[in-house]
mmCIF file of C-alpha atoms in Angstrom:
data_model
loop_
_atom_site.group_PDB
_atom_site.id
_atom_site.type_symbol
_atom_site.label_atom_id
_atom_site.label_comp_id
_atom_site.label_asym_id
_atom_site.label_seq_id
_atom_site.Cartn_x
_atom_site.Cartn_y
_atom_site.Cartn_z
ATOM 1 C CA UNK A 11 -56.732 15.408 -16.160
ATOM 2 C CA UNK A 12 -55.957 12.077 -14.414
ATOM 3 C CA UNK A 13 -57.935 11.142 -11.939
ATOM 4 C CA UNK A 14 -57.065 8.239 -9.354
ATOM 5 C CA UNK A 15 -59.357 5.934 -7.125
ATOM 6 C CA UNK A 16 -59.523 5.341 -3.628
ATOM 7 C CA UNK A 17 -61.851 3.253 -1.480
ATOM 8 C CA UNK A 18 -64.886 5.392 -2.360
ATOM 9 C CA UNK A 19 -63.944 8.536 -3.638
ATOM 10 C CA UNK A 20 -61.965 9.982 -6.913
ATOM 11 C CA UNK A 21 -59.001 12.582 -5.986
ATOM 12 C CA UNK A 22 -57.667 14.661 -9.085
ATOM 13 C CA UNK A 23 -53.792 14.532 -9.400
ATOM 14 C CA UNK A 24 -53.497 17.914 -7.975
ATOM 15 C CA UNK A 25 -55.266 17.570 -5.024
ATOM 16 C CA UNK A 26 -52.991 14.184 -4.798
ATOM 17 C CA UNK A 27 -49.521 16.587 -5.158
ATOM 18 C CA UNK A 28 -51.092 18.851 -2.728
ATOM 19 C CA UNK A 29 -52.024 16.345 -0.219
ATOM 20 C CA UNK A 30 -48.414 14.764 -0.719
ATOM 21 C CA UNK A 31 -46.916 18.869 -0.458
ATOM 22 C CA UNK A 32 -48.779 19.381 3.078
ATOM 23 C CA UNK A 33 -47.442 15.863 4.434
ATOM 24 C CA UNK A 34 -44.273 16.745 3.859
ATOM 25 C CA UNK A 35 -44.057 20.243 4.713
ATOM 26 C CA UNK A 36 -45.950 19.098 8.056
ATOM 27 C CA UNK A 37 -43.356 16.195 8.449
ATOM 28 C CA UNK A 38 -40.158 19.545 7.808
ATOM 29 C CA UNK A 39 -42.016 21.854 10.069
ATOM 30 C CA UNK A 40 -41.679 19.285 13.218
ATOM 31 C CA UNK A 41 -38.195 18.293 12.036
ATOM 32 C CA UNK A 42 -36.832 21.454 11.964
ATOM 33 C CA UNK A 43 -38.770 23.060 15.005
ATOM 34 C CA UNK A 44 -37.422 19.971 16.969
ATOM 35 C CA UNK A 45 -33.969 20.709 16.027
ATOM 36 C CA UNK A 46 -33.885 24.344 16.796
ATOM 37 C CA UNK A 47 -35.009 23.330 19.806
ATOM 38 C CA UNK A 48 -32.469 20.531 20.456
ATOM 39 C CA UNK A 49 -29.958 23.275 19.900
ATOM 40 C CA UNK A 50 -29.492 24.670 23.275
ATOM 41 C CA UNK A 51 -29.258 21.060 25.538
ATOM 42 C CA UNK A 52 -26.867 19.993 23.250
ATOM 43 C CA UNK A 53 -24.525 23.403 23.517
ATOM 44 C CA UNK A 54 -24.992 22.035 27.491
ATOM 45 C CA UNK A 55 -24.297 18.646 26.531
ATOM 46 C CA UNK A 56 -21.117 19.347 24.602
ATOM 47 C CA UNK A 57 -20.074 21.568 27.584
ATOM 48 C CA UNK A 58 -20.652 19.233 30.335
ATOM 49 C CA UNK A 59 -18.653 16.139 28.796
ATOM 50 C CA UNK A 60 -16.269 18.236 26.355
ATOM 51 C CA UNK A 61 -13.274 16.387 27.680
ATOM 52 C CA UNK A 62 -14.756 12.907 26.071
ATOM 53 C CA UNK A 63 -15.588 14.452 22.760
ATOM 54 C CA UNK A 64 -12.856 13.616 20.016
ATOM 55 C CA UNK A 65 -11.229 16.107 17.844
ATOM 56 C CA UNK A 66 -13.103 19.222 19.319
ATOM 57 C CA UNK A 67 -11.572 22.185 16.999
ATOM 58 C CA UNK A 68 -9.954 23.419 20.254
ATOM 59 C CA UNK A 69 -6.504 23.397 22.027
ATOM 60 C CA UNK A 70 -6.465 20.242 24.520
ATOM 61 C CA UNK A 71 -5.067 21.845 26.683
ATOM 62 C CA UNK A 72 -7.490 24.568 27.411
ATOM 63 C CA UNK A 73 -10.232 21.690 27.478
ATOM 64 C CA UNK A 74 -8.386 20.163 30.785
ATOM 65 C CA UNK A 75 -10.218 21.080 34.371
ATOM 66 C CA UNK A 76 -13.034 23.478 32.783
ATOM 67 C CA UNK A 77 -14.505 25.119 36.056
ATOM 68 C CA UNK A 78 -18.523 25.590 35.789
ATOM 69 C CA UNK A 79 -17.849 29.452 35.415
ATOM 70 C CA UNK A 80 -15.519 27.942 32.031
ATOM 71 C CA UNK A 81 -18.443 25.573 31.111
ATOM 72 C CA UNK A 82 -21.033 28.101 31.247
ATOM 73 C CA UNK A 83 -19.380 30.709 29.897
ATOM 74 C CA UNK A 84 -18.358 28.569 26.850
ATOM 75 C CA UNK A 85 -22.047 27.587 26.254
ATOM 76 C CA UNK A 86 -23.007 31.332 26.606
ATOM 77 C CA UNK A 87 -20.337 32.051 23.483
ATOM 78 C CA UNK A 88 -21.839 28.599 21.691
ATOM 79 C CA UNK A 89 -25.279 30.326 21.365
ATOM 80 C CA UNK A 90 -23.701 32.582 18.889
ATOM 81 C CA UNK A 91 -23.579 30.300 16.162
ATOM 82 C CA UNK A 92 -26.278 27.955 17.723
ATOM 83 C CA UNK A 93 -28.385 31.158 17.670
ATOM 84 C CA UNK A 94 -27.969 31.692 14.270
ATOM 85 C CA UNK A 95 -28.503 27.874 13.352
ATOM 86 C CA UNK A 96 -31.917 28.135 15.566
ATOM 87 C CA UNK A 97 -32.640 31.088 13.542
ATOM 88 C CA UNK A 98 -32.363 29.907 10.510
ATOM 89 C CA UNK A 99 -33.836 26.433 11.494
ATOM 90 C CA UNK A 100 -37.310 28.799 12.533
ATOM 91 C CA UNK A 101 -37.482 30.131 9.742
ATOM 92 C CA UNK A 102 -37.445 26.913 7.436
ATOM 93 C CA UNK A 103 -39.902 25.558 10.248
ATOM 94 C CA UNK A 104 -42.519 28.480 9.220
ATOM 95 C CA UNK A 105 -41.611 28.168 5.409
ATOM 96 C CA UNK A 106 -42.666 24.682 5.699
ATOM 97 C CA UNK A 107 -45.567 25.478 7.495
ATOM 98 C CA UNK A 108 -46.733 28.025 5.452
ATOM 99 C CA UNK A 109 -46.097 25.101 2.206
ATOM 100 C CA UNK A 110 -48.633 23.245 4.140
ATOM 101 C CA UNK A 111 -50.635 26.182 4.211
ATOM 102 C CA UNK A 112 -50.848 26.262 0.348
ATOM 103 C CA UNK A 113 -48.785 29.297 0.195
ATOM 104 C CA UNK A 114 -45.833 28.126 -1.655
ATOM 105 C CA UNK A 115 -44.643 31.100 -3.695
ATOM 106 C CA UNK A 116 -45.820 33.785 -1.752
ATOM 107 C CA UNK A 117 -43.693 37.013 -1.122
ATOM 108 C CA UNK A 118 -43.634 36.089 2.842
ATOM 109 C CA UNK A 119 -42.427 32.433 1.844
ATOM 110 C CA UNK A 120 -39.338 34.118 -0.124
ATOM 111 C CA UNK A 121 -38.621 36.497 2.669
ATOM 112 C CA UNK A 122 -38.280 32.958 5.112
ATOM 113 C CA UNK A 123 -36.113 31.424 2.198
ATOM 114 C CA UNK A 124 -34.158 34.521 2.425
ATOM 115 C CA UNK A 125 -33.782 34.434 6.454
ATOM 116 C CA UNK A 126 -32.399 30.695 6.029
ATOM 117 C CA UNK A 127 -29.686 31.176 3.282
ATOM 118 C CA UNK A 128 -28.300 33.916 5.436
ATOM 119 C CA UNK A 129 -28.051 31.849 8.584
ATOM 120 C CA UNK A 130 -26.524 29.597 6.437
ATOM 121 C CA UNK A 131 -24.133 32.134 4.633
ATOM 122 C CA UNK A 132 -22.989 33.939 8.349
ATOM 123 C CA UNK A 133 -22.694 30.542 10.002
ATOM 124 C CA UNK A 134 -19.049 29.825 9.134
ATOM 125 C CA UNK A 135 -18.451 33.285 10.293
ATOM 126 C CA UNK A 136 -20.308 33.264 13.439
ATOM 127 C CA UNK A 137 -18.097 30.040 13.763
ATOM 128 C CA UNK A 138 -14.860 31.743 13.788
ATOM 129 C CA UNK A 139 -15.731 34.133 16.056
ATOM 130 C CA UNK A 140 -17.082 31.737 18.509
ATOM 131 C CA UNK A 141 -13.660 29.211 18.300
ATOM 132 C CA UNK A 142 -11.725 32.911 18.740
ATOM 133 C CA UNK A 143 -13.922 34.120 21.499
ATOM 134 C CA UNK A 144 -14.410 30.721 23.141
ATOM 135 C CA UNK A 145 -10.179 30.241 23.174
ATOM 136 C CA UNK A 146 -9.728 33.422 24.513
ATOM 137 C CA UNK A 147 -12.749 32.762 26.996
ATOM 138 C CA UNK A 148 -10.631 29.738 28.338
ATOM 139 C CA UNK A 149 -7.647 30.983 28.506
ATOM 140 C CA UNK A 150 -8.342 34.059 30.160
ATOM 141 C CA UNK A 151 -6.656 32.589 33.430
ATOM 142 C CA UNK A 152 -2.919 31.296 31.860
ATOM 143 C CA UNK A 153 0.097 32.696 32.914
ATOM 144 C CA UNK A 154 1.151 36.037 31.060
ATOM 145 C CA UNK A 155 2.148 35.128 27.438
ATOM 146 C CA UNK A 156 0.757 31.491 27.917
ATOM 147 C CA UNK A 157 -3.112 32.622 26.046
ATOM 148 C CA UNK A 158 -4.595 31.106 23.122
ATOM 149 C CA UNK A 159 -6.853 32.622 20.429
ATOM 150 C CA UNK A 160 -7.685 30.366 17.557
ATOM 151 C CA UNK A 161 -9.101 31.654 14.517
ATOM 152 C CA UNK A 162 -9.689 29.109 11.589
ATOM 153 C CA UNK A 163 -11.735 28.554 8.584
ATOM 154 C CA UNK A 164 -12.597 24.857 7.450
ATOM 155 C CA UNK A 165 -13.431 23.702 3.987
ATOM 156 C CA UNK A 166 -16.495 22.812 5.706
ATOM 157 C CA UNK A 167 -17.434 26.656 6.626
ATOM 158 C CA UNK A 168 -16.311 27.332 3.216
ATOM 159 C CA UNK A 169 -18.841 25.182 1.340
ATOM 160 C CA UNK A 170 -21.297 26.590 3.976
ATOM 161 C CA UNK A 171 -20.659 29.779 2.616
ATOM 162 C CA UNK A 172 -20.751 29.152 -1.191
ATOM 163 C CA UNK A 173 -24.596 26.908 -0.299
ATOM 164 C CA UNK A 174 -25.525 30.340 1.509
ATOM 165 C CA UNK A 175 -24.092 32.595 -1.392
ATOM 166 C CA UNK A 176 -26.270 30.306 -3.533
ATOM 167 C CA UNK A 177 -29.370 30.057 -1.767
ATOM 168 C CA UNK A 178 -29.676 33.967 -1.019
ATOM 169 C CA UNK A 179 -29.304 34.505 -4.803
ATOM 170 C CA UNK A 180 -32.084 31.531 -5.165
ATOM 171 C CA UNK A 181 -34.273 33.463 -2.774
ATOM 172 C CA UNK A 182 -33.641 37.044 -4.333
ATOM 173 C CA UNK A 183 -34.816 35.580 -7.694
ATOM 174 C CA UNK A 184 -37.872 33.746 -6.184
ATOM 175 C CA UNK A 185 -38.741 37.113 -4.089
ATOM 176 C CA UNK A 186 -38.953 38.980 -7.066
ATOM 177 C CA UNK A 187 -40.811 36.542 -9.291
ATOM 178 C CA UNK A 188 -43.097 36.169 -6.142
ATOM 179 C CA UNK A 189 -43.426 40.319 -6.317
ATOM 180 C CA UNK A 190 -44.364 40.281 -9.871
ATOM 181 C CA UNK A 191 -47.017 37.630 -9.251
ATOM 182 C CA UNK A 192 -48.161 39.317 -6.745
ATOM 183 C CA UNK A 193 -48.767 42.676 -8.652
ATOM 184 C CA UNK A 194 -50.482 39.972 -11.628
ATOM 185 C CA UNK A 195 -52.810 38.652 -9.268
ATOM 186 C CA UNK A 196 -53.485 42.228 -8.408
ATOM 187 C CA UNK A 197 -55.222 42.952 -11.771
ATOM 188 C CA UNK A 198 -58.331 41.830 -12.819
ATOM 189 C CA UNK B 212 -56.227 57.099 -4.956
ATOM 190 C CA UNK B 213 -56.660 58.671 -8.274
ATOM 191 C CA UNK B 214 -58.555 56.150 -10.061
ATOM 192 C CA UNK B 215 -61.975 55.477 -8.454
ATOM 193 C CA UNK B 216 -63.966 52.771 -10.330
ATOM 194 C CA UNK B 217 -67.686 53.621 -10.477
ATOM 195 C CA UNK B 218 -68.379 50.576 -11.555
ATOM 196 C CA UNK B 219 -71.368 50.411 -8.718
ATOM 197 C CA UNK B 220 -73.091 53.227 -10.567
ATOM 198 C CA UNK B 221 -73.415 51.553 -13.808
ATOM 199 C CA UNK B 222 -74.237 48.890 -12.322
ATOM 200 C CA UNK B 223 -77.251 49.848 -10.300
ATOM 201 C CA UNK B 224 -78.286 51.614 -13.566
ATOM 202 C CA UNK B 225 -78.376 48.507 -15.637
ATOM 203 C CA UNK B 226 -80.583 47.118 -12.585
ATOM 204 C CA UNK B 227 -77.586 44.237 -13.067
ATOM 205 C CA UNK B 228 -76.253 42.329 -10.187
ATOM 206 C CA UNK B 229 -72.483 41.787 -9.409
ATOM 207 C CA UNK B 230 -73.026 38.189 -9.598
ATOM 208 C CA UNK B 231 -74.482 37.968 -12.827
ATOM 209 C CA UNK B 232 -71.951 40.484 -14.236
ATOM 210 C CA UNK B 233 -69.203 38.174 -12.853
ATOM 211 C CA UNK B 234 -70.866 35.269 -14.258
ATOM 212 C CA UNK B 235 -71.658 37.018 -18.202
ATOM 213 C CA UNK B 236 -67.991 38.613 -18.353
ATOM 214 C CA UNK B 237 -66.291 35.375 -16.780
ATOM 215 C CA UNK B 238 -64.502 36.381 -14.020
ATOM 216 C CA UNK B 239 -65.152 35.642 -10.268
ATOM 217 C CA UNK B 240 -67.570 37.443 -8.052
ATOM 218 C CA UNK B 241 -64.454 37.577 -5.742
ATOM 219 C CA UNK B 242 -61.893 39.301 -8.242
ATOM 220 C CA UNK B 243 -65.218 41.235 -8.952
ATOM 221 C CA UNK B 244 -65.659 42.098 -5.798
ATOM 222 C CA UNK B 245 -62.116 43.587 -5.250
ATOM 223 C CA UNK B 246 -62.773 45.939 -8.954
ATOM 224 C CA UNK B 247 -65.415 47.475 -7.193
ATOM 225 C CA UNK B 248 -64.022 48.132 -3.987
ATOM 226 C CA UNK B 249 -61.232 49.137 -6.183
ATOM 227 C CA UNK B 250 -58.840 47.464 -4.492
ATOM 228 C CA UNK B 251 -56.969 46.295 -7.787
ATOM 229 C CA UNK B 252 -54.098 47.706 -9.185
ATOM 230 C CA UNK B 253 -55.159 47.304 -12.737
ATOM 231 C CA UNK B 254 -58.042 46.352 -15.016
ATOM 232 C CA UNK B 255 -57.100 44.143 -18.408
ATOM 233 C CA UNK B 256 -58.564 45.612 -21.530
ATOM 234 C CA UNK B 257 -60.275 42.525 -22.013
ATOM 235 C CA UNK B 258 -61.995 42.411 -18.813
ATOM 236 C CA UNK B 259 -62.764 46.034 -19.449
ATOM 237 C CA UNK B 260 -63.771 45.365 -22.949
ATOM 238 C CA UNK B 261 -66.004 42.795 -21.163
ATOM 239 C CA UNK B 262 -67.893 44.494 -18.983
ATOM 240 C CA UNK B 263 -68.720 47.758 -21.399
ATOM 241 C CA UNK B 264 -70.172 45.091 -23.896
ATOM 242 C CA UNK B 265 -72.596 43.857 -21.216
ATOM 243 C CA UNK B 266 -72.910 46.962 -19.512
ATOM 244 C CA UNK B 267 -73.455 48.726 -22.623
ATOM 245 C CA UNK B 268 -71.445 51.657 -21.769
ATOM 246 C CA UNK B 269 -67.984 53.114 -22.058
ATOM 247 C CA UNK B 270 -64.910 52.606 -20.402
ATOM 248 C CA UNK B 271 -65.351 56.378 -19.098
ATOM 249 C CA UNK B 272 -68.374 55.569 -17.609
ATOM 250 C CA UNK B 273 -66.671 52.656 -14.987
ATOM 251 C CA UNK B 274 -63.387 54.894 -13.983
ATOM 252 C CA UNK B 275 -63.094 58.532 -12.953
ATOM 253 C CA UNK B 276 -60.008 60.449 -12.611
ATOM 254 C CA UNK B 277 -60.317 62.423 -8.964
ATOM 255 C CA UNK B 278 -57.363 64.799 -8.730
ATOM 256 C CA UNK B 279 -56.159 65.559 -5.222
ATOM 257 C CA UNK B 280 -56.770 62.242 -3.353
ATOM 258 C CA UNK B 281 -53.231 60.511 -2.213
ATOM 259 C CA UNK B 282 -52.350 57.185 -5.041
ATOM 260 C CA UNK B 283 -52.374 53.952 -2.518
#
């Protein structure tokens, strides 16, 4: 085994690649709690100054004199798919923290795996439905015939849902390699 | 559970402790530990094998078959 020098003491290369494993996971756990977090103020944000954002995936013309009823009822439909994205986003948070735990290929760790790739895999979805329900949210108050439901499905949401496809099967495989090392460790 | 290990009994008949059975069979106390409390879901032949060579006994005499108790 190699074994590296510091100021004063020798460190073995695993304890090295586990040190190096917990900084990192500890580094992902903040990241990813702080941007489940940031999720919410920047539905608000969006909604406050929507008529300065470019290329919003939304009629213009719905986007024109939002009331504050409009605005919040717009962010309310957001946290559908922000929701899900803060979802998934905790869960990778606690998979990383339990990497820095030690527990890398535990059955719980798998399950977390599992919670992300299907946040990522109904995002696109949970998309659609929010650009359908938010359209239909603003345009509630047109003139008969004048209302405005958008449905759509970008190659962006597409790719989403091949990563998510992807990573579930990733996760099923892991799950159930974790389960049989689990029932290993279980005999003596 | 069906399987009970009795493990204990040889053991306090040998006058052996579970730390130096651990130690002459090469496992730890812990894993040990959890074969006595039988809390495992299996014992390897070889660890088996093991631990009737120092125990000087037979595998019969470290696991009884009690019929009627519910399998965890």
């Amino acid at each position: 085994m190699h074994e590296f020098m510091t100021n004063s003491t020798s460190i073995s290369e695993p304890e090295i690649r586990y040190r190096r494993i917990r900084r990192i996971a500890g580094v992902m756990t903040v990241v990813c709690s702080l941007l489940a977090l940031l999720l919410l103020p920047c539905m608000i944000a969006v909604w406050s100054f929507v008529e300065h954002i470019p290329r919003m995936p939304l009629p213009a013309k719905l986007l024109h004199n939002l009331s504050l009823t409009d605005r919040i009822g717009a962010i309310a439909i957001s946290m559908l798919a922000a929701g899900l994205a803060a979802w998934g986003l905790v869960s990778l948070a606690q998979l990383f923290a339990r990497f820095r735990q030690g527990d890398v290929f535990d059955l719980r760790a798998t399950i977390l795996l599992r919670r992300f790739a299907l946040s990522v895999l109904l995002l696109p979805v949970a998309q659609a439905v929010v650009e359908a329900s938010t359209t239909a949210w603003l345009s509630r108050n047109t003139a008969p015939g004048e209302g405005v439901i958008t449905i759509s499905l970008s190659s962006d949401g597409i790719l989403f849902f091949v990563i998510g496809v992807l990573l579930m099967t990733v996760a099923w495989v892991f799950h159930d390699a974790a389960a049989i090392a689990e029932d290993n460790r279980m005999i003596v | 559970m069906r399987i009970v290990v009795t493990l204990d009994v040889m053991l306090a008949r040998r006058k052996m402790r579970g730390k130096e059975l651990a130690a002459a069979i090469g496992i730890s106390e812990q894993n040990l530990s959890l074969l006595r409390s039988g809390k495992v879901k299996g014992v390897r032949f070889s660890t088996l094998q093991r631990i009737c060579a120092v125990l000087d006994c037979q595998p019969g005499d470290l696991l009884a078959y009690e019929p009627g108790l519910e399998e965890s």
